[in-house]
Coordinates of C-alpha atoms and ligand atoms in Angstrom, one line a residue:
M25 CA 48.0 -37.6 52.1
Q26 CA 48.1 -39.5 55.4
Q27 CA 44.7 -40.5 56.7
V28 CA 43.2 -40.8 60.2
T29 CA 40.7 -43.6 61.0
L30 CA 37.9 -42.4 63.2
N31 CA 35.4 -44.2 65.5
N32 CA 31.8 -44.1 64.4
C33 CA 32.6 -42.6 61.0
D34 CA 33.0 -44.8 57.9
K35 CA 35.3 -42.4 56.1
T36 CA 38.9 -41.7 56.9
M37 CA 40.0 -38.1 57.5
P38 CA 43.1 -36.5 55.9
A39 CA 45.6 -35.7 58.6
I40 CA 45.9 -32.1 57.4
G41 CA 42.9 -29.9 56.7
M42 CA 42.6 -26.3 55.4
G43 CA 41.1 -23.8 57.9
T44 CA 38.7 -21.2 56.6
V45 CA 38.4 -18.6 59.3
L46 CA 38.9 -15.0 58.1
S47 CA 36.8 -13.4 60.7
S48 CA 33.7 -14.7 62.5
R49 CA 32.6 -11.2 63.3
P50 CA 29.2 -10.0 62.0
G51 CA 29.6 -8.2 58.7
A52 CA 32.7 -10.0 57.5
D53 CA 32.5 -11.1 53.9
P54 CA 35.1 -13.7 52.9
S55 CA 33.4 -14.7 49.6
E56 CA 35.6 -13.9 46.7
T57 CA 39.2 -14.2 48.1
M58 CA 38.1 -17.3 49.9
K59 CA 36.6 -19.1 46.9
S60 CA 39.7 -18.7 44.7
A61 CA 42.1 -19.5 47.6
L62 CA 40.1 -22.7 48.3
L63 CA 40.2 -23.7 44.7
E64 CA 44.0 -23.2 44.8
A65 CA 44.1 -25.4 47.9
I66 CA 42.3 -28.2 46.2
K67 CA 44.7 -27.9 43.3
A68 CA 47.6 -28.0 45.8
G69 CA 46.3 -31.3 47.2
Y70 CA 44.2 -30.4 50.2
R71 CA 41.3 -32.8 50.6
H72 CA 40.0 -31.9 54.0
F73 CA 38.3 -28.5 54.7
D74 CA 37.3 -27.0 58.0
T75 CA 34.4 -24.6 57.9
A76 CA 31.6 -23.5 60.3
F77 CA 28.2 -21.8 60.0
I78 CA 29.6 -18.7 61.8
Y79 CA 32.7 -18.4 59.5
Q80 CA 30.5 -17.5 56.5
S81 CA 33.0 -19.6 54.5
E82 CA 30.5 -22.4 53.8
K83 CA 29.2 -20.7 50.7
P84 CA 32.6 -19.9 49.1
L85 CA 33.7 -23.5 50.0
G86 CA 30.7 -24.9 48.3
E87 CA 31.3 -22.8 45.2
A88 CA 35.0 -23.8 45.1
I89 CA 34.0 -27.5 45.3
V90 CA 31.6 -27.1 42.3
E91 CA 34.3 -25.4 40.3
A92 CA 37.0 -28.0 41.3
V93 CA 34.8 -30.8 39.9
H94 CA 34.0 -28.7 36.8
L95 CA 37.7 -28.1 36.2
G96 CA 38.6 -31.7 36.8
F97 CA 40.8 -31.1 40.0
I98 CA 38.6 -33.8 41.6
K99 CA 36.2 -36.3 40.1
S100 CA 33.5 -35.8 42.7
R101 CA 32.8 -34.2 46.1
D102 CA 33.3 -37.7 47.7
E103 CA 37.1 -37.2 47.4
L104 CA 36.9 -34.4 50.0
F105 CA 36.4 -34.5 53.7
I106 CA 34.2 -31.6 54.8
T107 CA 33.8 -30.5 58.4
T108 CA 31.3 -27.9 59.5
K109 CA 30.0 -26.8 62.9
L110 CA 26.8 -26.2 64.7
W111 CA 26.7 -22.6 65.8
C112 CA 25.7 -21.7 69.4
T113 CA 22.5 -20.0 68.4
F114 CA 21.1 -23.3 67.1
A115 CA 22.3 -25.4 70.0
Q116 CA 18.9 -26.8 71.1
R117 CA 17.4 -30.2 70.4
D118 CA 14.7 -29.1 67.9
Q119 CA 17.0 -26.8 65.9
I120 CA 20.0 -29.1 65.1
V121 CA 18.7 -31.0 62.0
G122 CA 17.5 -27.7 60.5
A123 CA 20.9 -26.0 61.2
C124 CA 22.7 -28.9 59.6
K125 CA 20.5 -28.6 56.5
L126 CA 21.1 -24.9 56.4
S127 CA 24.9 -25.5 56.3
L128 CA 24.4 -28.2 53.6
R129 CA 22.4 -25.7 51.5
E130 CA 25.2 -23.1 51.8
L131 CA 27.8 -25.8 50.9
Q132 CA 25.6 -27.1 48.0
L133 CA 26.2 -30.6 49.5
D134 CA 24.0 -33.6 50.3
Y135 CA 26.1 -34.5 53.3
V136 CA 29.1 -33.3 55.3
D137 CA 31.8 -35.7 56.6
M138 CA 31.9 -34.3 60.1
Y139 CA 29.5 -32.2 62.0
L140 CA 30.8 -30.7 65.3
I141 CA 29.2 -28.8 68.2
H142 CA 31.2 -25.6 67.9
H143 CA 31.3 -24.6 71.6
P144 CA 29.9 -26.1 74.8
L145 CA 27.4 -23.3 75.3
R146 CA 24.2 -21.9 73.8
V147 CA 23.4 -18.3 72.8
S148 CA 19.7 -17.5 72.8
E149 CA 19.6 -14.8 70.2
K150 CA 21.4 -13.9 66.9
I151 CA 24.7 -12.3 67.9
Q152 CA 24.9 -8.7 66.7
K153 CA 28.3 -8.0 68.2
F154 CA 30.9 -9.5 70.5
P155 CA 31.2 -9.7 73.4
V156 CA 27.8 -11.2 73.9
P157 CA 25.6 -9.9 76.8
K158 CA 25.4 -12.2 79.8
E159 CA 21.6 -12.8 79.5
M160 CA 22.1 -14.4 76.1
I161 CA 24.6 -17.1 77.2
H162 CA 23.3 -20.4 78.6
P163 CA 24.8 -23.8 79.5
L164 CA 24.5 -26.4 76.8
D165 CA 21.8 -29.1 77.2
I166 CA 24.3 -31.8 76.3
K167 CA 21.8 -34.6 76.2
G168 CA 19.3 -32.9 73.9
V169 CA 21.9 -31.3 71.6
W170 CA 23.7 -34.6 71.2
A171 CA 20.5 -36.4 70.4
G172 CA 20.0 -33.8 67.6
M173 CA 23.6 -34.5 66.4
E174 CA 22.9 -38.2 66.4
E175 CA 19.7 -37.6 64.4
C176 CA 21.8 -35.8 61.8
K177 CA 24.1 -38.8 61.5
N178 CA 21.2 -41.3 61.4
L179 CA 19.5 -39.2 58.6
G180 CA 22.7 -39.3 56.5
L181 CA 23.3 -35.6 56.7
T182 CA 26.7 -36.2 58.1
K183 CA 29.0 -39.2 58.2
G184 CA 30.5 -38.4 61.6
I185 CA 29.6 -36.3 64.6
G186 CA 31.9 -34.7 67.2
V187 CA 32.6 -31.7 69.3
S188 CA 34.9 -28.7 69.5
N189 CA 36.3 -26.8 72.5
F190 CA 35.2 -29.6 74.9
S191 CA 37.1 -30.2 78.1
C192 CA 37.6 -33.6 79.8
K193 CA 34.7 -32.7 82.1
K194 CA 32.3 -31.8 79.3
L195 CA 33.3 -35.0 77.4
E196 CA 32.6 -37.1 80.5
E197 CA 29.1 -35.6 80.6
L198 CA 28.6 -36.2 76.9
L199 CA 29.9 -39.8 77.0
S200 CA 27.4 -40.6 79.8
V201 CA 24.4 -39.8 77.6
A202 CA 25.7 -40.5 74.0
K203 CA 24.3 -43.5 72.0
I204 CA 27.0 -42.7 69.3
P205 CA 30.2 -41.5 71.0
P206 CA 31.9 -38.4 69.5
A207 CA 34.5 -39.2 66.8
V208 CA 36.4 -35.9 67.1
N209 CA 37.2 -33.1 69.6
Q210 CA 38.6 -30.1 67.7
V211 CA 40.6 -28.0 70.1
E212 CA 43.4 -25.4 70.1
M213 CA 46.7 -27.3 70.1
N214 CA 50.3 -26.3 69.1
P215 CA 53.7 -26.5 70.7
I216 CA 52.8 -23.6 73.0
W217 CA 49.5 -25.1 74.1
Q218 CA 50.0 -28.9 74.1
Q219 CA 46.8 -30.2 75.7
K220 CA 48.6 -33.1 77.4
E221 CA 45.8 -34.0 79.8
L222 CA 43.0 -33.7 77.3
R223 CA 45.0 -35.8 74.8
E224 CA 45.5 -38.6 77.3
F225 CA 41.8 -38.6 78.2
C226 CA 40.7 -38.6 74.5
N227 CA 43.2 -41.4 73.6
A228 CA 41.7 -43.5 76.4
K229 CA 38.1 -42.9 75.2
G230 CA 38.8 -43.3 71.5
I231 CA 38.1 -39.7 70.6
H232 CA 40.4 -38.3 67.9
I233 CA 41.8 -34.8 68.5
T234 CA 42.1 -32.3 65.6
A235 CA 44.3 -29.3 66.4
Y236 CA 43.1 -25.8 65.4
S237 CA 45.3 -22.7 65.4
P238 CA 48.3 -25.0 64.9
L239 CA 50.5 -22.0 64.2
G240 CA 49.1 -20.1 67.2
A241 CA 46.8 -18.2 64.8
Y242 CA 49.8 -16.1 63.6
N243 CA 49.0 -12.6 62.4
T244 CA 45.3 -12.8 63.3
I245 CA 43.3 -10.7 65.9
W246 CA 42.7 -13.8 68.0
G247 CA 46.2 -15.2 67.9
D248 CA 49.8 -14.1 68.4
N249 CA 53.5 -14.8 67.4
R250 CA 54.5 -17.1 70.3
V251 CA 54.6 -20.2 68.0
M252 CA 56.0 -18.6 64.9
E253 CA 58.7 -16.7 66.8
C254 CA 59.6 -19.4 69.3
D255 CA 63.4 -19.7 69.7
V256 CA 63.4 -23.4 70.3
L257 CA 61.3 -24.0 67.1
T258 CA 63.5 -21.6 65.2
Q259 CA 66.6 -23.6 66.1
I260 CA 65.0 -26.9 65.3
A261 CA 63.8 -25.5 61.9
K262 CA 67.3 -24.2 61.1
S263 CA 69.0 -27.5 61.9
K264 CA 66.6 -29.4 59.6
G265 CA 66.3 -26.9 56.8
K266 CA 62.6 -26.6 57.4
T267 CA 60.4 -23.7 58.3
I268 CA 59.1 -23.0 61.8
A269 CA 55.5 -23.6 60.6
Q270 CA 56.6 -27.1 59.3
V271 CA 58.2 -27.9 62.6
A272 CA 55.1 -26.9 64.5
L273 CA 52.8 -28.9 62.2
R274 CA 55.1 -31.9 62.2
W275 CA 55.2 -31.9 66.0
I276 CA 51.4 -32.0 66.1
Y277 CA 51.3 -34.9 63.5
E278 CA 53.8 -36.9 65.5
Q279 CA 51.5 -36.7 68.5
G280 CA 48.9 -38.7 66.6
V281 CA 46.7 -35.6 66.2
S282 CA 45.3 -34.3 62.9
L283 CA 45.3 -30.5 62.2
V284 CA 43.6 -27.7 60.4
V285 CA 45.8 -24.9 59.3
K286 CA 44.7 -21.8 57.4
S287 CA 46.6 -20.1 54.6
L288 CA 45.2 -18.3 51.7
N289 CA 48.7 -17.9 50.2
K290 CA 49.6 -20.4 47.5
E291 CA 53.2 -20.9 48.6
R292 CA 52.4 -21.2 52.3
M293 CA 49.6 -23.7 51.6
K294 CA 52.1 -25.9 49.8
E295 CA 54.7 -25.5 52.5
N296 CA 52.3 -26.6 55.1
L297 CA 51.7 -29.9 53.3
Q298 CA 55.4 -30.8 53.3
I299 CA 55.6 -32.5 56.7
F300 CA 55.4 -36.2 55.9
D301 CA 58.8 -37.2 54.6
W302 CA 61.0 -36.3 57.6
S303 CA 60.7 -36.4 61.3
L304 CA 61.8 -34.8 64.6
T305 CA 64.5 -36.3 66.7
Q306 CA 64.0 -37.4 70.3
P307 CA 66.0 -34.4 71.6
D308 CA 63.8 -32.1 69.4
L309 CA 60.7 -33.6 71.0
E310 CA 62.1 -33.2 74.5
K311 CA 62.9 -29.6 74.0
I312 CA 59.4 -28.9 72.6
S313 CA 57.8 -30.8 75.4
E314 CA 59.4 -28.4 77.9
L315 CA 58.2 -25.2 76.2
P316 CA 56.3 -22.8 78.5
Q317 CA 52.6 -23.1 77.9
H318 CA 50.1 -20.4 76.9
K319 CA 46.5 -20.7 75.9
G320 CA 45.7 -18.5 72.9
F321 CA 42.0 -18.7 72.3
I322 CA 40.1 -17.3 75.3
M323 CA 36.4 -17.8 75.1
A324 CA 35.7 -14.9 77.4
S325 CA 37.3 -12.6 74.8
S326 CA 34.6 -13.6 72.3
F327 CA 31.6 -14.3 74.5
G328 CA 32.4 -11.9 77.3
P329 CA 34.0 -12.2 80.7
H330 CA 30.9 -13.9 82.3
D331 CA 31.3 -16.4 85.1
F332 CA 30.0 -19.3 83.1
V333 CA 32.3 -18.5 80.1
M334 CA 35.3 -18.1 82.3
Q335 CA 34.6 -21.4 83.9
L336 CA 34.7 -23.0 80.4
D337 CA 38.0 -21.3 79.8
A338 CA 39.4 -22.7 83.0
E339 CA 38.4 -26.2 82.2
I340 CA 40.2 -26.5 78.9
Ligands
NDP422 N1 36.8 -24.9 66.5 C1 37.2 -23.7 66.8 O1 36.7 -23.1 67.8 C2 38.2 -23.0 66.0 C3 38.6 -23.6 64.8 N2 39.6 -23.0 64.0 C4 39.9 -23.6 62.7 O2 41.3 -23.9 62.6 C5 41.8 -23.2 61.5 C6 43.2 -22.8 61.6 O3 43.4 -22.0 62.8 P1 43.7 -20.4 62.7 O4 43.1 -19.9 64.0 O5 43.1 -19.9 61.4 O6 45.2 -20.3 62.8 P2 46.6 -20.9 62.2 O7 47.4 -21.4 63.4 O8 46.2 -21.9 61.1 O9 47.3 -19.7 61.6 C7 46.8 -19.0 60.5 C8 47.7 -17.8 60.2 O10 49.0 -18.2 60.0 C9 49.4 -17.7 58.7 N3 50.2 -18.8 58.0 C10 49.7 -20.0 57.6 N4 50.8 -20.8 57.2 C11 51.9 -20.1 57.4 C12 53.3 -20.3 57.1 N5 53.7 -21.5 56.6 N6 54.2 -19.4 57.4 C13 53.8 -18.2 57.9 N7 52.5 -17.9 58.2 C14 51.5 -18.8 57.9 C15 48.2 -17.4 57.9 O11 48.3 -16.3 57.0 P3 48.2 -16.5 55.4 O12 46.8 -16.9 55.1 O13 48.6 -15.2 54.9 O14 49.2 -17.6 55.0 C16 47.2 -16.9 59.1 O15 47.5 -15.6 59.4 C17 40.8 -22.0 61.3 O16 41.0 -21.4 60.0 C18 39.5 -22.7 61.5 O17 39.1 -23.5 60.4 C19 40.3 -21.9 64.5 C20 39.9 -21.3 65.7 C21 38.9 -21.8 66.6
DGU423 O1 34.8 -14.8 67.3 C1 34.0 -15.4 67.8 C2 33.6 -16.7 67.5 O2 32.6 -16.9 68.3 C3 34.6 -17.8 67.8 O3 34.4 -18.4 69.0 C4 34.8 -18.9 66.8 O4 34.4 -18.4 65.5 C5 36.2 -19.4 66.8 O5 37.0 -18.3 66.9 C6 36.5 -20.2 65.6 O6 37.3 -19.6 64.8 O7 36.1 -21.3 65.4

């Protein structure tokens, strides 16, 4: 598997990771299906896994890792690259190390490879349901929270630290206070939401981008079919004897971006790994670059249509 070298992280990251969101909504229980699918993914060759405290997939991922070692699919956990994320209710200076340790306990790990701030906002109480009431949503104390993230790295709880859903503006703010600059910004990116400006900014600052919802979160309640039913991608896929998903993933990879794609289906998880031994042509790339753009993940749909949240949506 192709690897990505990151700043401020002494482990390389596989260019494709397995996503683990089923639903982040309270009450969701991804345990059993998730564990066997993740074991299948390790067997299929996935070595990078993307989880988060809020996904409730840390526990099944941890169990799948234990079993994968037991079954001999991998020799040790060190062969994997595990990303998890600080949830918004723990986004305060004195809660970060504890939150990271909580995630490690769920994962049954001593360290993660990447710890990300999930969103650039803080929620002051445990979320019982979405959307979240306005009085619970607060701006992020970037300086304090990042100091907590740096402490996690200095304590060896994580090899790298980074962010998710950060705009250029939020990254500027972060870079002005960071002792250890972020290695990664994980954001929505696919042919229908190409993030050209953010990519230029991150390239210039040495921040690696990981694309989430690379298939436009097809068939989920938070996504739609714009990527998987796109005519231009369909034509390119036909001309190459590839699937639309493979064309979308290959396009992301050719932009120098890593990606996390979710499939619990054995055939589709294998299909999504087959993107490294062929390439898109210049005319293909030009057609994709002209596709009309549409942002899929709207923070205001999760956190509520509050001014501060809508401002964050407008920035990224
Ligand atoms: N940082 C953040 O805020 C966010 C991070 N993420 C991360 O990114 C990961 C991936 O993004 P996600 O939003 O899940 O969406 P994806 O774009 O990865 O799409 C997943 C959907 O596509 C289907 N699918 C996967 N492969 C194929 C294929 N080859 N052909 C047809 N359908 C396919 C899956 O179904 P099936 O399982 O049946 O194959 C699933 O319904 C998440 O799981 C999560 O880890 C996602 C959103 C926000
Ligand atoms: O659903 C609401 C959650 O807060 C949401 O913001 C995240 O979980 C995000 O969708 C993700 O998948 O990382």
